[in-house]
mmCIF file of C-alpha atoms in Angstrom:
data_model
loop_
_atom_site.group_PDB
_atom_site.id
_atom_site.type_symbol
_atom_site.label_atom_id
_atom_site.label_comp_id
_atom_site.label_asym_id
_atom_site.label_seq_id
_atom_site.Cartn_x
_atom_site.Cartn_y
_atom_site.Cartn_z
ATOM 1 C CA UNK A 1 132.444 247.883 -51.356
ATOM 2 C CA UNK A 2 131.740 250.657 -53.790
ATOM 3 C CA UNK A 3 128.352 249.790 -53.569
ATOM 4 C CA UNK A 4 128.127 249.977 -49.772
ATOM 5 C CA UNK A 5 130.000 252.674 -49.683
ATOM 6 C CA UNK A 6 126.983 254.601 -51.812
ATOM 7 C CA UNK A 7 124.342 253.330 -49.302
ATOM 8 C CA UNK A 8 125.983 254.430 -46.367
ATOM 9 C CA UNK A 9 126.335 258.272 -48.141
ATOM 10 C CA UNK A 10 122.634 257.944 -48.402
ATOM 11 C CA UNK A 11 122.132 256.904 -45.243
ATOM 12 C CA UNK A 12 123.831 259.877 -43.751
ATOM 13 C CA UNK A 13 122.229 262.213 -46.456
ATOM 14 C CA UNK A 14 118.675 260.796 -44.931
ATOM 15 C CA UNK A 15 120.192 261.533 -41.302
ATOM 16 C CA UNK A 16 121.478 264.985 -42.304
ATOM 17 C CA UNK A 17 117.466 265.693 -43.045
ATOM 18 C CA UNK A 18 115.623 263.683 -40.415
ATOM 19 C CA UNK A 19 118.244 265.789 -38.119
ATOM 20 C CA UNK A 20 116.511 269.024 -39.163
ATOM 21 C CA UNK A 21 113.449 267.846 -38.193
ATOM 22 C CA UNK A 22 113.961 265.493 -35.066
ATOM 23 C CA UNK A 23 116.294 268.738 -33.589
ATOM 24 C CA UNK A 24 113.487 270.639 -33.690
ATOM 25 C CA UNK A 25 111.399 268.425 -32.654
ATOM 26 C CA UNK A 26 112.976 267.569 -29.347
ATOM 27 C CA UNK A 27 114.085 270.967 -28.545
ATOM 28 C CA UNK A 28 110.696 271.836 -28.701
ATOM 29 C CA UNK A 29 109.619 269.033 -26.351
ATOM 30 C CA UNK A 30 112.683 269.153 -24.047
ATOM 31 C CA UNK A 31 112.078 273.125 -23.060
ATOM 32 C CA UNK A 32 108.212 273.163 -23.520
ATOM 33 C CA UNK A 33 106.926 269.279 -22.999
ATOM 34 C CA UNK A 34 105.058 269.823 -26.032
ATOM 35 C CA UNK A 35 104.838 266.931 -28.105
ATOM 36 C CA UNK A 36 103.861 268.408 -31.068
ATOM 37 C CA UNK A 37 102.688 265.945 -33.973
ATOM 38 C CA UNK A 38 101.753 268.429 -36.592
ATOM 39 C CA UNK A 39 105.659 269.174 -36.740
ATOM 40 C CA UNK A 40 106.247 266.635 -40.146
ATOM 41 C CA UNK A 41 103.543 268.672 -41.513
ATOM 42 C CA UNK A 42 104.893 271.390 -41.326
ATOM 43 C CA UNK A 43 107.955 269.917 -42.619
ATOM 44 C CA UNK A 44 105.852 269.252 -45.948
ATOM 45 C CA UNK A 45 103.914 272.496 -46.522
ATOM 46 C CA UNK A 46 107.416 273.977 -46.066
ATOM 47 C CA UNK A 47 108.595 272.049 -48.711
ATOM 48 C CA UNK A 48 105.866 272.703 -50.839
ATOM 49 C CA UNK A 49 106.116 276.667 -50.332
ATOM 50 C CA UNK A 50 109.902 276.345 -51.277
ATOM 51 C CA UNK A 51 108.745 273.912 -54.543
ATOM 52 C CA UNK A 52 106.220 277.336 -55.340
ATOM 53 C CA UNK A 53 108.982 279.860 -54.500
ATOM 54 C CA UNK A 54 111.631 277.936 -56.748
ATOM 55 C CA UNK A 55 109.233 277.188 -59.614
ATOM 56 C CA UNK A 56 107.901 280.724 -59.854
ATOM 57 C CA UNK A 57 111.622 282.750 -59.511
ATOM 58 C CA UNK A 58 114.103 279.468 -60.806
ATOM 59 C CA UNK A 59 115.940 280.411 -57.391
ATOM 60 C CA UNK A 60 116.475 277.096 -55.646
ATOM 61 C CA UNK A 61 118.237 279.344 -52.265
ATOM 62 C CA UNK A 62 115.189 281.808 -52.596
ATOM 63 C CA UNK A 63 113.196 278.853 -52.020
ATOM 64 C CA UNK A 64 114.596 277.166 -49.383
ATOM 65 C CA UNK A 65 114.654 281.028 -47.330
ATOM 66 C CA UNK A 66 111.133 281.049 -48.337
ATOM 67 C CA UNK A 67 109.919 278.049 -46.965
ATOM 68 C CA UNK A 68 112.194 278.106 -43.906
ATOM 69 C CA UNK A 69 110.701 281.490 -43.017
ATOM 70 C CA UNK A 70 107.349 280.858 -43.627
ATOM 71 C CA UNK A 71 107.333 277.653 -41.240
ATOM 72 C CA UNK A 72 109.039 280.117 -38.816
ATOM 73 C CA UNK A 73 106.070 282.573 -38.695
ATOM 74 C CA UNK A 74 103.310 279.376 -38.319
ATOM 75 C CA UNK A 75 105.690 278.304 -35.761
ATOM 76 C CA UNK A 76 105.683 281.515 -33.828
ATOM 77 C CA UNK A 77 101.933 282.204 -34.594
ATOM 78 C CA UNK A 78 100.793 278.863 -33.466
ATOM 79 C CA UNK A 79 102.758 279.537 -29.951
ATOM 80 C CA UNK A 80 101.394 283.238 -29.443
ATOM 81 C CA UNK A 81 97.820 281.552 -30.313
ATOM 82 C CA UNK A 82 97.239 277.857 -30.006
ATOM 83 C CA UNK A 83 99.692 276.422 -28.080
ATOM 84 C CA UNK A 84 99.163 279.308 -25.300
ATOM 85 C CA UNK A 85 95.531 278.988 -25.922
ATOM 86 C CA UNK A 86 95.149 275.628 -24.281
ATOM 87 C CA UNK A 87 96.989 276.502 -20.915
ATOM 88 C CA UNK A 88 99.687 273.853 -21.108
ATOM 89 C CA UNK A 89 97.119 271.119 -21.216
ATOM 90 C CA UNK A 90 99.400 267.686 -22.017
ATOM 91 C CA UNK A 91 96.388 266.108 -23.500
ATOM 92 C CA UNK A 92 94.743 269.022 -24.992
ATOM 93 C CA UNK A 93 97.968 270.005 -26.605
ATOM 94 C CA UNK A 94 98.845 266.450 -28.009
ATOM 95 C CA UNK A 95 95.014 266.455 -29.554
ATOM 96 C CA UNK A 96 95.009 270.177 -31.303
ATOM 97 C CA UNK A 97 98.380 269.240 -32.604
ATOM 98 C CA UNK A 98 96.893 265.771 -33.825
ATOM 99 C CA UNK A 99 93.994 268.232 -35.581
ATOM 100 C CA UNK A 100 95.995 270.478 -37.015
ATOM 101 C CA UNK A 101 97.937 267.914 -39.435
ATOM 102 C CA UNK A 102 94.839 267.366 -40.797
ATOM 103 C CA UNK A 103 94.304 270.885 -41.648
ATOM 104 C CA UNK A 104 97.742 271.139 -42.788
ATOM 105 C CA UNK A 105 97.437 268.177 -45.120
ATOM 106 C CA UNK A 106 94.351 269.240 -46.612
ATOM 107 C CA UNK A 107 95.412 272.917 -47.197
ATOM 108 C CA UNK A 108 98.738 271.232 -48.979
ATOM 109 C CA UNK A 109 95.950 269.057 -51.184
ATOM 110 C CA UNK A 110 94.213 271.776 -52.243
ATOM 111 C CA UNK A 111 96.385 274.315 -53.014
ATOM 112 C CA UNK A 112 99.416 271.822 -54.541
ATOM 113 C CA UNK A 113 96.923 268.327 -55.512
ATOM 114 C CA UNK A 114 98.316 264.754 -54.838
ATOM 115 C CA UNK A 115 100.941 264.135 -57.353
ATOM 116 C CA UNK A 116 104.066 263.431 -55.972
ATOM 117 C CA UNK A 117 106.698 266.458 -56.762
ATOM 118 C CA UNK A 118 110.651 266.498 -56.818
ATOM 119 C CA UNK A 119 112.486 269.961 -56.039
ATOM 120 C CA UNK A 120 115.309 270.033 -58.222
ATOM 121 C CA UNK A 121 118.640 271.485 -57.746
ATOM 122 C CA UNK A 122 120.495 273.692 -59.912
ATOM 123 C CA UNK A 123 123.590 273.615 -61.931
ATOM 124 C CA UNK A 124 126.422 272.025 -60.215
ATOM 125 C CA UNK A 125 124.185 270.741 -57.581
ATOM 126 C CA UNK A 126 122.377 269.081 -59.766
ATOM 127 C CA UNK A 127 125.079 266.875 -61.793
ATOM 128 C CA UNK A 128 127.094 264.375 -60.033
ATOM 129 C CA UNK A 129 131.273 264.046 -59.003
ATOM 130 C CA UNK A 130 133.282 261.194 -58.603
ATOM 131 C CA UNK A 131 134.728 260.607 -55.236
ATOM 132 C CA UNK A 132 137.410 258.592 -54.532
ATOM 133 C CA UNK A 133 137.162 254.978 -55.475
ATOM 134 C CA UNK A 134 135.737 255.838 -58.522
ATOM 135 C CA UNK A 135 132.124 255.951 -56.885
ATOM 136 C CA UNK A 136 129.941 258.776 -58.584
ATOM 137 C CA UNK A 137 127.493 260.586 -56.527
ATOM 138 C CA UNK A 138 125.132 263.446 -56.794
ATOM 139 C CA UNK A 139 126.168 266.779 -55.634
ATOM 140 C CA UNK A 140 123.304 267.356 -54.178
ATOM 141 C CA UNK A 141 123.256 264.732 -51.572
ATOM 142 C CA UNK A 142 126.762 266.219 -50.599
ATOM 143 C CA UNK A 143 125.264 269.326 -50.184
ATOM 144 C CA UNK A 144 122.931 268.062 -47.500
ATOM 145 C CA UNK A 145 125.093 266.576 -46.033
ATOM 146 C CA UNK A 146 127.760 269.709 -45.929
ATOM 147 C CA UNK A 147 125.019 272.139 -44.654
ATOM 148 C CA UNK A 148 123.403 269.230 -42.362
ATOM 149 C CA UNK A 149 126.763 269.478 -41.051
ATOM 150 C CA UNK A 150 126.910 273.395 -40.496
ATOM 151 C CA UNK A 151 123.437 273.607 -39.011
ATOM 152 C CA UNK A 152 124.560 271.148 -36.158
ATOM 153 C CA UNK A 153 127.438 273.120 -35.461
ATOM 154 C CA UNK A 154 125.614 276.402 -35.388
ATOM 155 C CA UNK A 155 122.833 274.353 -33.389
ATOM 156 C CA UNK A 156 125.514 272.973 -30.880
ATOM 157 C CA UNK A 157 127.101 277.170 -30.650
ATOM 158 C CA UNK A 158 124.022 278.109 -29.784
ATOM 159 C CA UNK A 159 122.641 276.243 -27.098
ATOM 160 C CA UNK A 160 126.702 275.427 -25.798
ATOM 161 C CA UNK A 161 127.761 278.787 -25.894
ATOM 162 C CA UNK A 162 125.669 281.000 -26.036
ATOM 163 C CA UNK A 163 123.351 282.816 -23.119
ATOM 164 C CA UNK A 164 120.316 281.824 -25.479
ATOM 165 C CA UNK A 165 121.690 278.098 -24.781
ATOM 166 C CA UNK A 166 122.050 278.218 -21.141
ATOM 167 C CA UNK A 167 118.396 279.605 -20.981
ATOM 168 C CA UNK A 168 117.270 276.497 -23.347
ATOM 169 C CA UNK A 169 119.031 273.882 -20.994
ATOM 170 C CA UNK A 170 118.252 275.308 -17.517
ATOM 171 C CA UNK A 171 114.504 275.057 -19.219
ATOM 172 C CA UNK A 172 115.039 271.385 -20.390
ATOM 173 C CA UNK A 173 116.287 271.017 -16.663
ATOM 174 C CA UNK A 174 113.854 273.504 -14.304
ATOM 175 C CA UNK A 175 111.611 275.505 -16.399
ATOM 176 C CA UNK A 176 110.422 276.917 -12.318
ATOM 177 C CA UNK A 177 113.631 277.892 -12.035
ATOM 178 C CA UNK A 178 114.054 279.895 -15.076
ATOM 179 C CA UNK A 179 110.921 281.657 -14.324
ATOM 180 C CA UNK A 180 112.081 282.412 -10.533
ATOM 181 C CA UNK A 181 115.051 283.968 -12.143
ATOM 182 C CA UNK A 182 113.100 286.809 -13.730
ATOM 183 C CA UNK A 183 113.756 285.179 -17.385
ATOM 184 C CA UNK A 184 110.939 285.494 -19.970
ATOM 185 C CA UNK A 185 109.324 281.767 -19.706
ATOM 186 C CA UNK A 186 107.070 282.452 -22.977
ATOM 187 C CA UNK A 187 109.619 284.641 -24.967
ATOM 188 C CA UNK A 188 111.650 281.566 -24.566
ATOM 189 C CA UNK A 189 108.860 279.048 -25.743
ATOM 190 C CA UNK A 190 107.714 281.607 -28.589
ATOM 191 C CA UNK A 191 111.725 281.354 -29.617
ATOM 192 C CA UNK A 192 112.181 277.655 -29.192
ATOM 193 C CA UNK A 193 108.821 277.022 -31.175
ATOM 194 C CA UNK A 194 109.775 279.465 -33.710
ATOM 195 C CA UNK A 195 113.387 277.932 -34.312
ATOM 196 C CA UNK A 196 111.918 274.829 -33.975
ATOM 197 C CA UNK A 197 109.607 274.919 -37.168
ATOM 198 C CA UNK A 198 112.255 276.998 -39.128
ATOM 199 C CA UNK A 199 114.406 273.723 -38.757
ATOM 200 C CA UNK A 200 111.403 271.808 -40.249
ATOM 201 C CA UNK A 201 110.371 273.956 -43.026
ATOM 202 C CA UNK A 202 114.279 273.658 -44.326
ATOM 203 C CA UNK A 203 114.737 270.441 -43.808
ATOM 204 C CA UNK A 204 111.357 270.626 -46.215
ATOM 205 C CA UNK A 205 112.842 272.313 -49.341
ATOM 206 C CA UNK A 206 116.102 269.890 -48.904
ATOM 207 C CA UNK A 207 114.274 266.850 -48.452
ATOM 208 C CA UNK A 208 112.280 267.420 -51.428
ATOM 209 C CA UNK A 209 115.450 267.342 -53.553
ATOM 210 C CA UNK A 210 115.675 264.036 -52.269
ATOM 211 C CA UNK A 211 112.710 262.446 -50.574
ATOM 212 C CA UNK A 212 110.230 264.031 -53.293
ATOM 213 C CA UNK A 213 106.974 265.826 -51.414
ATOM 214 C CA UNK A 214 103.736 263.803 -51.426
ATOM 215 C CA UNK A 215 100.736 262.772 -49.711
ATOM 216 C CA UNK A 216 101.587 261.449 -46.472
ATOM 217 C CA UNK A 217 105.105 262.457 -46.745
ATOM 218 C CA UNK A 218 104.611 264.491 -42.960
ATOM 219 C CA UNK A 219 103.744 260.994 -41.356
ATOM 220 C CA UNK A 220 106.694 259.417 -42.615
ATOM 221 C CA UNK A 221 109.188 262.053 -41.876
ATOM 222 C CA UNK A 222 107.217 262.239 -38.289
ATOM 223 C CA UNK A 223 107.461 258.486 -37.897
ATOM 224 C CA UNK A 224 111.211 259.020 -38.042
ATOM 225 C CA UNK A 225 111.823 261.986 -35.812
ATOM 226 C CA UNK A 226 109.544 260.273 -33.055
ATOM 227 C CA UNK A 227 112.093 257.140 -33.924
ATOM 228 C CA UNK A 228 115.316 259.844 -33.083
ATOM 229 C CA UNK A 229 114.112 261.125 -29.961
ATOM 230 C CA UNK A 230 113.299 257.524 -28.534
ATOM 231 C CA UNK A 231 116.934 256.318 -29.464
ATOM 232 C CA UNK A 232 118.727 259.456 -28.668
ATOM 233 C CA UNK A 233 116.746 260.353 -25.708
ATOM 234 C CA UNK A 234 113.823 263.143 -25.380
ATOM 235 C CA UNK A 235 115.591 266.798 -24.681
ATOM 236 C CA UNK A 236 118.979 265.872 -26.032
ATOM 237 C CA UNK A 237 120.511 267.909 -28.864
ATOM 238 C CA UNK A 238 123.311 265.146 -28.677
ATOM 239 C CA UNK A 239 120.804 262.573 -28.717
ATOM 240 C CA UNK A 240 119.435 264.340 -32.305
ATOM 241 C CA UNK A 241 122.457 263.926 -33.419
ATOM 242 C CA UNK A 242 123.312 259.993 -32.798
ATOM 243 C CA UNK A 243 120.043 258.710 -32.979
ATOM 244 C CA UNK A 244 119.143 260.792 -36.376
ATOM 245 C CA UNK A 245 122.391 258.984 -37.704
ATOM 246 C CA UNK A 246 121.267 255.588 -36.489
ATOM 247 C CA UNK A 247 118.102 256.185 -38.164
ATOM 248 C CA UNK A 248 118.942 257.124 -41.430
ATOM 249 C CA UNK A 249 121.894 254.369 -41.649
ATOM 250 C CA UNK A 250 119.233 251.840 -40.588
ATOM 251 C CA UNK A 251 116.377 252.438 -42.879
ATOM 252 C CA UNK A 252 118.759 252.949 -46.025
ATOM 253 C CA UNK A 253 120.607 249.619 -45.247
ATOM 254 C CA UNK A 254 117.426 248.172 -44.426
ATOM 255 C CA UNK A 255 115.585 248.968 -47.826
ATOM 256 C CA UNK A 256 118.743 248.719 -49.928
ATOM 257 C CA UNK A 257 119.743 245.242 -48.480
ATOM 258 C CA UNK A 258 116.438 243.731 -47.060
ATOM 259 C CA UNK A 259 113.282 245.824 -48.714
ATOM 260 C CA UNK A 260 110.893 242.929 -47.466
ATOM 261 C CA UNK A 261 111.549 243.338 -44.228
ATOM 262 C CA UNK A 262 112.943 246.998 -44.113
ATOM 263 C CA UNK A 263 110.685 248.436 -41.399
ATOM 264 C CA UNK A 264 111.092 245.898 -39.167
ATOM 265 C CA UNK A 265 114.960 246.582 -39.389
ATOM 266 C CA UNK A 266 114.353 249.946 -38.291
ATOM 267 C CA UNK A 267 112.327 249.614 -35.111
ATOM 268 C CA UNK A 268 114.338 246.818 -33.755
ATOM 269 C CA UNK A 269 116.906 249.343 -32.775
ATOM 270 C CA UNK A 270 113.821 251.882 -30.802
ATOM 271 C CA UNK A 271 112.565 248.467 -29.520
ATOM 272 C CA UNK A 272 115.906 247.571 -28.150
ATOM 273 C CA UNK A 273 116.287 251.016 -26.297
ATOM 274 C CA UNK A 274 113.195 250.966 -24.771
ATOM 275 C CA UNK A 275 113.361 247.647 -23.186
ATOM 276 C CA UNK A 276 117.525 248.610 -22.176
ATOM 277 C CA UNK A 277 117.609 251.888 -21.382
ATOM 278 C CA UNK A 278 113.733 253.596 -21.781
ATOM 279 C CA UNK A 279 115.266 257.592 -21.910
ATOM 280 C CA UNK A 280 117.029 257.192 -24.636
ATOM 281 C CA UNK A 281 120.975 256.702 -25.378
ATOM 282 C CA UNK A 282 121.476 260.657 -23.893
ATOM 283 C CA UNK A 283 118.415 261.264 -22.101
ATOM 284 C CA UNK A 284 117.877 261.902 -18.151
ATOM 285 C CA UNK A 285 115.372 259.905 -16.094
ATOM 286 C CA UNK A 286 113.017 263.021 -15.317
ATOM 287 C CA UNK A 287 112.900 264.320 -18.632
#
C-alpha cells in the first residue's frame, strides 16, 4: 500500500505538469483552432532557459520567471508574425508549426548539446518529508503538485470569472460573434497565445526538476498533451483538468507496474474515448 500510495503521488505530480502544458494547449486550440505542434517545444527550450537562468544566478524562482517569460514573448511574437502571417490557413498553420519544432530543437542542440540535464531544486525543496504512513517523498514533487494546484485555480478564476473568461468562452463558442460585438478578435488570440506558451515554458523549468530536459523531450511531453485533449475533450479547461489526471495516473501505473507494455496502457484509455464518445469526456460536438 505504501508503495502504491508513492506511485499514485507521482502520477499526479506528472498530471500537475502535463496540465501546464495540455491547458495551454487546448485553450489555444479551443479560441483560435490552432493546433499548434511546436507547443512541447517550447515547453523544452523553456526549460532549458530556466536550467541557464538557475545555473548562472543559483536562483531556482529566477529561473522558472525566466523561462516562463521568455516562452511568453515567442508566444506573443509568433502570433503578431507567423501565426497571422498565414491567414488562418488550417493546413498551412498545422505545417509551419510542424517546421518550427525543428528549428526549436536544433537551436536547443546547439546552444545546450544532447546530454540529458536535471534542474535541481533548492534547500528544502530539494530533501524529502515523511507523510503519513511513514512513506517519504521528495518535497519537490509536493511542490508541483501544490502550485499545479494554484495555477488551476487561478486558470479556472480567470476564464469563470472574469470578463477576460467570458471573452475566451464566447470565442471557444462563436468567435463571429465576438467579433460582431466590437471585441478585439486578435488582441484576444495574441493574449490566449501568449498565456498559452507562458503555461508551457513553466511547466518547462518544473518538469525539468522531475522529467530531466533532453533530446526529444518536446515530443514526449506533446504526445501527452495531444493524449489530454482527446480524453478531456478539445476546448475544455475542465477537460485539462480530468484528462491530464487520467494521463499521468495511467502512464506512472503503467511503467511502475507493467514497463513492457506501458504505452499500450496509456492509449487504451484515448482509444476507448474515441470509439465511445469521439469529443472527448467534456467536449461539444462542434468544437
Amino acid at each position: 500500500m505504501p508503495e502504491f500510495i508513492a506511485q499514485t503521488l507521482n502520477g499526479l505530480t506528472l498530471a500537475g505538469i502535463i496540465f501546464l502544458v495540455s491547458s495551454g494547449f487546448t485553450l489555444v486550440f479551443g479560441v483560435m483552432r490552432v493546433t499548434n505542434l511546436s507547443h512541447g517545444a517550447v515547453y523544452l527550450v523553456g526549460g532549458y532557459i530556466g536550467y541557464s537562468v538557475i545555473s548562472a544566478t543559483h536562483n531556482f524562482f529566477l529561473g522558472l520567471a525566466a523561462g516562463a517569460l521568455a516562452m511568453a514573448a515567442l508566444g506573443y511574437l509568433l502570433e503578431r508574425t507567423l501565426i497571422s502571417w498565414l491567414g488562418r490557413s488550417e493546413m498551412a498553420e498545422l505545417l509551419a508549426t510542424l517546421g518550427l519544432i525543428y528549428v526549436l530543437d536544433d537551436l536547443a542542440l546547439a546552444i545546450w548539446g544532447g546530454s540529458p540535464v536535471t534542474i535541481n531544486l533548492p534547500g528544502f525543496l530539494g530533501k524529502s518529508s515523511t507523510l503519513p504512513g511513514g512513506i517519504v517523498y521528495p518535497n519537490g514533487r509536493v511542490f508541483i503538485l501544490i502550485v499545479a494546484a494554484a495555477v488551476a485555480a487561478g486558470l479556472y478564476y480567470l476564464l469563470r470569472r472574469t470578463r477576460i473568461g467570458a471573452i475566451l468562452r464566447a470565442g471557444v463558442d462563436d468567435r463571429d460573434m465576438v467579433s460582431a460585438l466590437g471585441i478585439n478578435v486578435r488582441r484576444v488570440f495574441a493574449f490566449v497565445f501568449t498565456l498559452g506558451a507562458l503555461l508551457a515554458g513553466f511547466a518547462g523549468v518544473l518538469g525539468g526538476t522531475v522529467l530531466g530536459l533532453y533530446t526529444g523531450g518536446d515530443s514526449d511531453i506533446l504526445l501527452f498533451a495531444l493524449a489530454v485533449v482527446i480524453v478531456g475533450g478539445l476546448g475544455s479547461y475542465e477537460g485539462a483538468i480530468v484528462g491530464s489526471i487520467i494521463i499521468g495516473l495511467i502512464d506512472n501505473y503503467g511503467t511502475a507496474y507493467f514497463p513492457a507494455v506501458a504505452y499500450s496502457v496509456l492509449f487504451i484509455p484515448v482509444i476507448a474515448i474515441l470509439l465511445v464518445r469521439p469529443v472527448g469526456l467534456f467536449g461539444r460536438a462542434g468544437t
